[in-house]
mmCIF file with all atom_site columns, C-alpha atoms in Angstrom:
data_model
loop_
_atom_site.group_PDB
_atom_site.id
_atom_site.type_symbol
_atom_site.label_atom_id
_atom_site.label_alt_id
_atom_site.label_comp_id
_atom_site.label_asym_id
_atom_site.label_entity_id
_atom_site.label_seq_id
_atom_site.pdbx_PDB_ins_code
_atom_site.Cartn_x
_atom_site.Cartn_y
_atom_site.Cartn_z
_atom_site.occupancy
_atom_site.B_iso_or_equiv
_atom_site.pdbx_formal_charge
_atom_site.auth_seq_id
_atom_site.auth_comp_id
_atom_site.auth_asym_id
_atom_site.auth_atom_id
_atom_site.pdbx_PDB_model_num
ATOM 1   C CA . UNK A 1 1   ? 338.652 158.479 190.686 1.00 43.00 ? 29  UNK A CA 1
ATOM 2   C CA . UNK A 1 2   ? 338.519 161.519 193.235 1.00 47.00 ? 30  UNK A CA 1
ATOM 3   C CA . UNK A 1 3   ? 335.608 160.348 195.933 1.00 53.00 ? 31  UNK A CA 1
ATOM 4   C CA . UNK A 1 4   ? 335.403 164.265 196.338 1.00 57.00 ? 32  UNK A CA 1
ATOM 5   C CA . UNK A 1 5   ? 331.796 163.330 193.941 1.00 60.00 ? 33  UNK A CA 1
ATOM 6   C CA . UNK A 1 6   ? 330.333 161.842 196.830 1.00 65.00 ? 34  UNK A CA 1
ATOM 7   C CA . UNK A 1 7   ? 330.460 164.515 199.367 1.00 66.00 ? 35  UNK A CA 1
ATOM 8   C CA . UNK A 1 8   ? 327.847 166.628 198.050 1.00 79.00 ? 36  UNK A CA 1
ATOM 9   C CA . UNK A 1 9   ? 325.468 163.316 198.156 1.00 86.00 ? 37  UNK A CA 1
ATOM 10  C CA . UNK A 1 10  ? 326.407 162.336 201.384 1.00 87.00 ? 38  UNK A CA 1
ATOM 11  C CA . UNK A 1 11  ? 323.903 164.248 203.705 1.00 87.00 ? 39  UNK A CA 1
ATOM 12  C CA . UNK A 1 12  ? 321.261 163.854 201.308 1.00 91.00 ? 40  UNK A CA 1
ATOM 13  C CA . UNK A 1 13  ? 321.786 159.984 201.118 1.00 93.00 ? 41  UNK A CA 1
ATOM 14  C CA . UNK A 1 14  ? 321.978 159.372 204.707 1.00 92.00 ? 42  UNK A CA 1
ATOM 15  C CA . UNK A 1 15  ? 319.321 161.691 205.671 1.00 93.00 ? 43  UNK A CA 1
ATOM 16  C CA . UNK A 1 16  ? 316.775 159.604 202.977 1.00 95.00 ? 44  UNK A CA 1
ATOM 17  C CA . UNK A 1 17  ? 318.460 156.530 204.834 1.00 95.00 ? 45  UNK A CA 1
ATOM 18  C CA . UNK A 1 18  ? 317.740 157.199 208.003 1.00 95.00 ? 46  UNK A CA 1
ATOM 19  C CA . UNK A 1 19  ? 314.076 157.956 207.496 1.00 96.00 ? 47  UNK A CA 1
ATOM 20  C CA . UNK A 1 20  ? 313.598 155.054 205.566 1.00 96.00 ? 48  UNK A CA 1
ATOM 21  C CA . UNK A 1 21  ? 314.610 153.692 208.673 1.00 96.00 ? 49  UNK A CA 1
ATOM 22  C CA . UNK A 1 22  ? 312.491 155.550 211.060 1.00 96.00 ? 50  UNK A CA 1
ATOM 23  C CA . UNK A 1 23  ? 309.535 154.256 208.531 1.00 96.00 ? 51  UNK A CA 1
ATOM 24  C CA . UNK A 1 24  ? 310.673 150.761 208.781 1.00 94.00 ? 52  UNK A CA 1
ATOM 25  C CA . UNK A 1 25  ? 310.149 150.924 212.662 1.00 94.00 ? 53  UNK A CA 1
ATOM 26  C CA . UNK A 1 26  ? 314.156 150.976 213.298 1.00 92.00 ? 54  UNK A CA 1
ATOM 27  C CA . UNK A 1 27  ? 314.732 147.687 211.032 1.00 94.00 ? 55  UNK A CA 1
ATOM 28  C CA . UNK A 1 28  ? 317.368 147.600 208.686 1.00 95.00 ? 56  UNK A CA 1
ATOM 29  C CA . UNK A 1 29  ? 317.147 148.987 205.717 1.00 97.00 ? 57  UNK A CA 1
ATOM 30  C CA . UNK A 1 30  ? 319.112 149.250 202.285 1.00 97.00 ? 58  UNK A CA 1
ATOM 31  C CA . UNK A 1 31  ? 319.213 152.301 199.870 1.00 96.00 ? 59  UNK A CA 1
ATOM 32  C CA . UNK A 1 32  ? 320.471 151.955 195.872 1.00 97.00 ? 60  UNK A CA 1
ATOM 33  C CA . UNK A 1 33  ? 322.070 155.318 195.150 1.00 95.00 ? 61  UNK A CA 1
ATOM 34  C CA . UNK A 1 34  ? 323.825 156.965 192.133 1.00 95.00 ? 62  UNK A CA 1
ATOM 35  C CA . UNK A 1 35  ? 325.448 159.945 191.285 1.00 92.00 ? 63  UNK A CA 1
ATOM 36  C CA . UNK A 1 36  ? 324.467 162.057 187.963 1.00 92.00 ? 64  UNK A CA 1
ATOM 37  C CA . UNK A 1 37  ? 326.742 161.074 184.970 1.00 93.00 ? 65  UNK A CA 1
ATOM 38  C CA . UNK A 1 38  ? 329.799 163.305 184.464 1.00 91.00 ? 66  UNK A CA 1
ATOM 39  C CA . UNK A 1 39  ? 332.337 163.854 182.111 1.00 90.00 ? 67  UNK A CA 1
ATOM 40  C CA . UNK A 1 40  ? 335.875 163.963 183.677 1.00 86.00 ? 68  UNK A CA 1
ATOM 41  C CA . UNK A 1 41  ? 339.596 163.996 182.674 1.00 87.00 ? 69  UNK A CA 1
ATOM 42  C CA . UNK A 1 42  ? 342.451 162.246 183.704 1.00 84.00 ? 70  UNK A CA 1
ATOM 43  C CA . UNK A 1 43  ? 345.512 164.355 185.119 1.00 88.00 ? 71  UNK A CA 1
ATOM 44  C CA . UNK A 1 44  ? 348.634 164.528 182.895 1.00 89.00 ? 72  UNK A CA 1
ATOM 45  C CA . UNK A 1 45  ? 350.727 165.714 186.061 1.00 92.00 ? 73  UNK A CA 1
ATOM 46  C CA . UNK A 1 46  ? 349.195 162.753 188.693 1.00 88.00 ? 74  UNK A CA 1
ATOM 47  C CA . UNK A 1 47  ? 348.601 160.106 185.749 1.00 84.00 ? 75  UNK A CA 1
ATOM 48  C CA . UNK A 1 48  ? 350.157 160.457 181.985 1.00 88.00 ? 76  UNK A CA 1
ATOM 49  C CA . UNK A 1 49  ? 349.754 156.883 180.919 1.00 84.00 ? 77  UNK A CA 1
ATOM 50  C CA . UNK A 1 50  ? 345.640 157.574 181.607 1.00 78.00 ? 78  UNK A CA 1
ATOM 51  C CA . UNK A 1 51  ? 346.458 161.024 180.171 1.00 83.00 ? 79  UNK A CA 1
ATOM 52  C CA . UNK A 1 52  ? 347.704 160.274 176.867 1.00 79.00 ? 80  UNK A CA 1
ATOM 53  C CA . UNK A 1 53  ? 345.767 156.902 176.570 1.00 77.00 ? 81  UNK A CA 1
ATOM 54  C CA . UNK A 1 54  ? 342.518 157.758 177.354 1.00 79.00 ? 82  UNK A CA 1
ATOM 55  C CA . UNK A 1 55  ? 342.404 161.605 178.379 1.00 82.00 ? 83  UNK A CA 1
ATOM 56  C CA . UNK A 1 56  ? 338.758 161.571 179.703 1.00 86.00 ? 84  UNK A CA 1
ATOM 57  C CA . UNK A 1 57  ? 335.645 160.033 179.913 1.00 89.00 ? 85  UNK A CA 1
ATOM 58  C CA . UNK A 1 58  ? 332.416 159.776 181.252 1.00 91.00 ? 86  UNK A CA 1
ATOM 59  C CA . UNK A 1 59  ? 332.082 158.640 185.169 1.00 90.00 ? 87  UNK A CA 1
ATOM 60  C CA . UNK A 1 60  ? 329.351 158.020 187.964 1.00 92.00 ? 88  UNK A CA 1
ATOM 61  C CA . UNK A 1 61  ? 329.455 156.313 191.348 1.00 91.00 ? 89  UNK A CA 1
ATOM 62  C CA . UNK A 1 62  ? 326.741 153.745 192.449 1.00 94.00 ? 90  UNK A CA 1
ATOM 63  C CA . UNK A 1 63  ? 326.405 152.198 195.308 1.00 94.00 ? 91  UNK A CA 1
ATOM 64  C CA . UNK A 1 64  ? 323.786 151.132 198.543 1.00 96.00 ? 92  UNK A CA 1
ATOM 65  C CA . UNK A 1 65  ? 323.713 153.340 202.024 1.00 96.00 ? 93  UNK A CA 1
ATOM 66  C CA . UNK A 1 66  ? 322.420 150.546 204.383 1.00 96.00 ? 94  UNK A CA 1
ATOM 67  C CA . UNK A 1 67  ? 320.972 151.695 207.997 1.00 96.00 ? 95  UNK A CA 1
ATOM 68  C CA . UNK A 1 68  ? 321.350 149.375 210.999 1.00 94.00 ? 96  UNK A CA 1
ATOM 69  C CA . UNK A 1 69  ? 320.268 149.627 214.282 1.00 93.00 ? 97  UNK A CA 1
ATOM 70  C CA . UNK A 1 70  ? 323.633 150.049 216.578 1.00 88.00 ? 98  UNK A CA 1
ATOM 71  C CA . UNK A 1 71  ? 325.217 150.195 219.843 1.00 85.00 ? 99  UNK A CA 1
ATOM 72  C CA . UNK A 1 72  ? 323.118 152.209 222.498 1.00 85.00 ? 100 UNK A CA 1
ATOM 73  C CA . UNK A 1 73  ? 320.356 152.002 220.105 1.00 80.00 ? 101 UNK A CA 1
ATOM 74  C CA . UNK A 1 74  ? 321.415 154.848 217.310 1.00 88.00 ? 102 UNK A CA 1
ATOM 75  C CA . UNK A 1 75  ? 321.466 153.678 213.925 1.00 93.00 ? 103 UNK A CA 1
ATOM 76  C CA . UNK A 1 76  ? 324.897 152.493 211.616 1.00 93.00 ? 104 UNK A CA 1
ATOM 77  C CA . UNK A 1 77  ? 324.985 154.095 208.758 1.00 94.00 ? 105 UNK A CA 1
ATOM 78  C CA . UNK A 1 78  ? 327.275 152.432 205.883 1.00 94.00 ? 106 UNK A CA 1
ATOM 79  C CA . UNK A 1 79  ? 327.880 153.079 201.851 1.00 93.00 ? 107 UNK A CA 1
ATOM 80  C CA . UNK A 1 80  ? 329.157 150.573 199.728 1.00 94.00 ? 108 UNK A CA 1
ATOM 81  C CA . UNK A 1 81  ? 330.106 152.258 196.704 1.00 92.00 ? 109 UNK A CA 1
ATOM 82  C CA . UNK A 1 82  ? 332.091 151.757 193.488 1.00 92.00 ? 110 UNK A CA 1
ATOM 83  C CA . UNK A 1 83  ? 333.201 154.190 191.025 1.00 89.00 ? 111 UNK A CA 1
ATOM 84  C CA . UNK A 1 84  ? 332.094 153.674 186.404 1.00 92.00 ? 112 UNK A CA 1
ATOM 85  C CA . UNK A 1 85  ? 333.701 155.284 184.091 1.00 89.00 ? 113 UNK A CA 1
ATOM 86  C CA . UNK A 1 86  ? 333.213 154.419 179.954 1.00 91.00 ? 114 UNK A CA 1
ATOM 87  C CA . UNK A 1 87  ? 333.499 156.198 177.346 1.00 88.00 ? 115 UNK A CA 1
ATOM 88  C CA . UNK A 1 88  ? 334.034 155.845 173.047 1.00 78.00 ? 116 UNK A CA 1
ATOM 89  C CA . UNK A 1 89  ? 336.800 156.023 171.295 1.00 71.00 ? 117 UNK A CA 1
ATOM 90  C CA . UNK A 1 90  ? 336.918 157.591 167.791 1.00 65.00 ? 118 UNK A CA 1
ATOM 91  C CA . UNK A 1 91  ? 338.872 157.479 164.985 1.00 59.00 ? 119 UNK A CA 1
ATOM 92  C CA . UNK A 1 92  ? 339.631 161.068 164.020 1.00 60.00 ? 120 UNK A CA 1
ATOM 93  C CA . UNK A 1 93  ? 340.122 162.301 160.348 1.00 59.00 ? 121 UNK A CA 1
ATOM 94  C CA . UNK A 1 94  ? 343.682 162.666 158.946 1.00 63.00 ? 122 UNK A CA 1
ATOM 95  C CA . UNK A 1 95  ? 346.535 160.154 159.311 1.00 62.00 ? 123 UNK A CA 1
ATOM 96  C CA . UNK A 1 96  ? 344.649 157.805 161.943 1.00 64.00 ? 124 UNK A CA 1
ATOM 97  C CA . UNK A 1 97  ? 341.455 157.772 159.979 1.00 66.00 ? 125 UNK A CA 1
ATOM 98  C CA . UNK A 1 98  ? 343.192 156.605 156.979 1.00 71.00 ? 126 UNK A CA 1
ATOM 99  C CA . UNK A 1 99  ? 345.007 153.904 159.332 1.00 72.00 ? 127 UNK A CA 1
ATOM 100 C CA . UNK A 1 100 ? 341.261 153.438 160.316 1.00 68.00 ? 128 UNK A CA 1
ATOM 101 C CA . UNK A 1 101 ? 339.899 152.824 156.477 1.00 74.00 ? 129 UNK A CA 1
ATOM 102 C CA . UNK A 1 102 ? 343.180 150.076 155.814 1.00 78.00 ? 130 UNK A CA 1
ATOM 103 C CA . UNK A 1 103 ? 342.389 148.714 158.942 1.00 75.00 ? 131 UNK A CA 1
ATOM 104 C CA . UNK A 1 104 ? 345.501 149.194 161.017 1.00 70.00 ? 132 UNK A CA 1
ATOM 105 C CA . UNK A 1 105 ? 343.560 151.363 163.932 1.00 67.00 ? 133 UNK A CA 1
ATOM 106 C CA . UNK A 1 106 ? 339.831 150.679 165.114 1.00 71.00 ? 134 UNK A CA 1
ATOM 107 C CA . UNK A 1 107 ? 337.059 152.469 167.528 1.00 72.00 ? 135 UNK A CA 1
ATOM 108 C CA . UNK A 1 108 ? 336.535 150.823 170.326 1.00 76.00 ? 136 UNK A CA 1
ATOM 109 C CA . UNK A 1 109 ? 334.041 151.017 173.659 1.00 84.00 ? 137 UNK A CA 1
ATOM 110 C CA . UNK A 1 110 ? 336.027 151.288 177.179 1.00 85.00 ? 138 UNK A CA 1
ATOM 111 C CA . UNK A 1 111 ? 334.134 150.532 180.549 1.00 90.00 ? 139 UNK A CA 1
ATOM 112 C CA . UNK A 1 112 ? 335.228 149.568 184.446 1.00 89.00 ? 140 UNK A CA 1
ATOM 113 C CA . UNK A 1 113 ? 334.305 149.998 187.489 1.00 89.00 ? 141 UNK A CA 1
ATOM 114 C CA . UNK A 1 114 ? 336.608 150.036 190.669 1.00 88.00 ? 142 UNK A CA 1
ATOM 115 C CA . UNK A 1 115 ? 336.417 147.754 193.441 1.00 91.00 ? 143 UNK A CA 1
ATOM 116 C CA . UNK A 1 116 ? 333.659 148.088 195.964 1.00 92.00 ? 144 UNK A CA 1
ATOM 117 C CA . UNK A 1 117 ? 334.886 150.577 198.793 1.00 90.00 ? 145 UNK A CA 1
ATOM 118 C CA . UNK A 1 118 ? 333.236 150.845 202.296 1.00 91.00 ? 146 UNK A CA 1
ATOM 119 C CA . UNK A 1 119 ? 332.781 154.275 204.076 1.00 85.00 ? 147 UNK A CA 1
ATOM 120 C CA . UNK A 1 120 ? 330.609 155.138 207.363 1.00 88.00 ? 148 UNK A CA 1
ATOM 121 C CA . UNK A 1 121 ? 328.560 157.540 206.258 1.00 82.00 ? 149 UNK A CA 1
ATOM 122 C CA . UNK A 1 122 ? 328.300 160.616 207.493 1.00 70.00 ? 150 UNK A CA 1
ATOM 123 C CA . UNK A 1 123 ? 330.240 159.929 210.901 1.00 63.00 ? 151 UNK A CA 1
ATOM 124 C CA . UNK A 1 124 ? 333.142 162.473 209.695 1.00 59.00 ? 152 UNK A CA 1
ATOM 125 C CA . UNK A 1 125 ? 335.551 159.191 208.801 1.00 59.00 ? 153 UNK A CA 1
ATOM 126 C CA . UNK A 1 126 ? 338.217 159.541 206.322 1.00 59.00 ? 154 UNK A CA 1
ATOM 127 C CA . UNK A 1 127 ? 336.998 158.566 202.905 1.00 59.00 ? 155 UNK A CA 1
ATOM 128 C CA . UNK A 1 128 ? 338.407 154.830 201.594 1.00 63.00 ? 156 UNK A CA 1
ATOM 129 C CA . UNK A 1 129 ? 342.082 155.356 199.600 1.00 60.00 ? 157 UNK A CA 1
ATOM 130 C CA . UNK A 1 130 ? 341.715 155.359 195.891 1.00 57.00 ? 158 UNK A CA 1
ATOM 131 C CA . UNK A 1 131 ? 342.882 151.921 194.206 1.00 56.00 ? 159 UNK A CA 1
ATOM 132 C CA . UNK A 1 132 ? 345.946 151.808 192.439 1.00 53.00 ? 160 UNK A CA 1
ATOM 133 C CA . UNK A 1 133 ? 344.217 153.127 188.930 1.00 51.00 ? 161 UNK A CA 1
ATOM 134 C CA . UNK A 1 134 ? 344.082 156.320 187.789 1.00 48.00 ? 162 UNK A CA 1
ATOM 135 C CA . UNK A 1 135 ? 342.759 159.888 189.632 1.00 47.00 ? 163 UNK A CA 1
ATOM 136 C CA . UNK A 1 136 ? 340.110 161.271 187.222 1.00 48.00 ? 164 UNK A CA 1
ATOM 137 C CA . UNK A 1 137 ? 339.987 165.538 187.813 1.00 46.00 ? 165 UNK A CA 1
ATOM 138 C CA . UNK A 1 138 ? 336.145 166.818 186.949 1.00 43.00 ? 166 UNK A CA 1
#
């Protein structure tokens, strides 16, 4: 998954953190966040097994932007985040739909999520490496 989608959420997210935590009287605070649904594709050139056996899907990262107060009294701000994608696989018409009718091929659901990453928000740190899976292009 490219964590490119959560730049454009980062300011927003921290800034709504932060004065959740200026409301709280500088306790720590926690924030659920998610990103809009999105359709995406997998890359034949970075990732042609995901390509060819999937090709794309639907995506979203969700996740928790926790404020905390830190050293010299300025707050920590932290997302833990992980990345969904799903999506439904159809039989199409022609030679697989008839496999699909004599019941050698079948629809099927596909869902996962990635591991749980940690990033500092907003403190200009490098964003977490990708796991091992797949990059997804929007």
């Amino acid at each position: 998954m490219n964590h490119r989608r959560l730049l454009p959420h980062e300011a927003q997210w921290r800034e709504q953190a932060l004065a959740e935590y200026e409301r709280n009287g500088g306790r720590a605070v926690v924030l659920p966040v998610e990103t809009p649904n999105e359709d995406c594709s997998f890359s034949q050139m970075t990732d042609p097994n995901w390509f060819y056996a999937v090709g794309s899907a639907r995506s979203n990262v969700t996740g928790v932007v926790t404020v905390v107060p830190g050293a010299g009294g300025q707050p920590k701000v932290g997302l833990d985040y992980q990345v969904n994608v799903w999506d439904r696989f159809d039989i199409p018409d022609g030679e697989p739909g008839r496999q699909h009718k004599v019941g050698l091929a079948q629809e099927f659901n596909m869902a996962g999520s990635g591991s749980v990453k940690h990033y500092e928000l907003g403190n200009g740190a490098a964003l977490p490496a990708r796991d091992g899976g797949g990059e997804i292009d929007r």
